[in-house]
CSV table of C-alpha atoms in Angstrom, one decimal:
chain,number,residue,atom,x,y,z
L,1,UNK,CA,0.0,0.0,0.0
L,2,UNK,CA,1.2,3.6,-0.6
L,3,UNK,CA,1.3,4.2,3.2
L,4,UNK,CA,3.8,1.4,3.7
L,5,UNK,CA,6.1,2.4,0.8
L,6,UNK,CA,6.4,6.0,1.9
L,7,UNK,CA,6.9,5.2,5.6
L,8,UNK,CA,9.7,2.7,4.8
L,9,UNK,CA,11.3,5.2,2.4
L,10,UNK,CA,11.2,8.2,4.8
L,11,UNK,CA,11.7,6.7,8.3
L,12,UNK,CA,14.8,4.5,8.1
L,13,UNK,CA,14.4,2.9,11.5
L,14,UNK,CA,11.0,1.3,10.7
L,15,UNK,CA,11.4,-2.4,10.1
L,16,UNK,CA,7.7,-3.5,10.5
L,17,UNK,CA,4.3,-1.7,10.3
L,18,UNK,CA,1.2,-3.0,12.1
L,19,UNK,CA,-2.3,-1.6,11.7
L,20,UNK,CA,-5.3,-2.5,13.8
L,21,UNK,CA,-8.9,-1.4,13.9
L,22,UNK,CA,-9.0,-0.4,17.5
L,23,UNK,CA,-7.5,2.4,19.5
L,24,UNK,CA,-4.1,1.9,21.2
L,25,UNK,CA,-3.3,3.0,24.7
L,26,UNK,CA,0.0,3.3,26.6
L,27,UNK,CA,3.2,5.2,26.9
L,28,UNK,CA,4.4,4.6,23.3
L,29,UNK,CA,1.2,6.1,21.8
L,30,UNK,CA,1.4,9.6,20.3
L,31,UNK,CA,-0.8,11.8,22.3
L,32,UNK,CA,-3.0,13.3,19.5
L,33,UNK,CA,-4.7,11.1,17.0
L,34,UNK,CA,-4.3,11.8,13.3
L,35,UNK,CA,-7.2,12.7,10.9
L,36,UNK,CA,-8.9,9.8,9.1
L,37,UNK,CA,-8.0,9.1,5.5
L,38,UNK,CA,-8.9,6.1,3.4
L,39,UNK,CA,-7.0,3.1,4.8
L,40,UNK,CA,-3.5,2.9,3.3
L,41,UNK,CA,-3.7,6.3,1.5
L,42,UNK,CA,-0.6,8.4,0.9
L,43,UNK,CA,-2.1,11.2,3.0
L,44,UNK,CA,-2.0,8.9,6.0
L,45,UNK,CA,1.7,8.2,5.4
L,46,UNK,CA,2.5,11.9,5.1
L,47,UNK,CA,0.8,12.6,8.4
L,48,UNK,CA,2.6,9.8,10.1
L,49,UNK,CA,6.0,10.9,8.7
L,50,UNK,CA,5.5,14.5,10.0
L,51,UNK,CA,5.1,13.4,13.6
L,52,UNK,CA,7.1,10.1,13.9
L,53,UNK,CA,10.4,10.3,15.6
L,54,UNK,CA,13.4,10.4,13.2
L,55,UNK,CA,15.5,8.4,15.7
L,56,UNK,CA,14.0,5.6,17.6
L,57,UNK,CA,15.1,4.3,21.0
L,58,UNK,CA,12.3,2.0,21.9
L,59,UNK,CA,10.9,-1.0,20.0
L,60,UNK,CA,7.5,0.5,19.1
L,61,UNK,CA,5.9,3.9,18.4
L,62,UNK,CA,2.1,4.1,17.8
L,63,UNK,CA,-0.4,6.7,16.7
L,64,UNK,CA,-4.2,6.5,16.6
L,65,UNK,CA,-6.1,7.4,13.5
L,66,UNK,CA,-9.3,9.2,14.4
L,67,UNK,CA,-12.4,7.0,13.9
L,68,UNK,CA,-10.3,4.2,12.4
L,69,UNK,CA,-7.7,2.5,14.6
L,70,UNK,CA,-3.9,2.6,15.1
L,71,UNK,CA,-0.6,2.3,13.2
L,72,UNK,CA,2.4,0.9,15.0
L,73,UNK,CA,5.9,1.3,13.7
L,74,UNK,CA,8.4,-1.3,15.0
L,75,UNK,CA,12.1,-0.7,15.0
L,76,UNK,CA,13.8,-4.0,15.9
L,77,UNK,CA,14.9,-6.8,13.6
L,78,UNK,CA,12.9,-9.3,15.7
L,79,UNK,CA,9.1,-8.9,15.0
L,80,UNK,CA,8.3,-11.0,18.0
L,81,UNK,CA,10.0,-8.5,20.3
L,82,UNK,CA,8.1,-5.7,18.7
L,83,UNK,CA,4.8,-7.6,19.1
L,84,UNK,CA,5.6,-8.2,22.8
L,85,UNK,CA,6.2,-4.4,23.2
L,86,UNK,CA,3.0,-3.7,21.3
L,87,UNK,CA,1.0,-6.1,23.6
L,88,UNK,CA,2.3,-4.2,26.7
């Protein structure tokens, strides 16, 4: 999807992208949700790129999409560790 291509091109630390149709909660979630675009649209990627950290120190960063769900960006080479961090 266009959203994945742009995120992988513009945010070099991202190794995996997870999208879910529920809101995420916790310390690694960006405080303000992004506006809703069609799922996977380039506009969604551009909004994420604007606010995502350029250097990542933790295994997961998440943002909610208003009225849609969440996008999680995972930084590690081990997707299982990223999923564990996402679950917490």
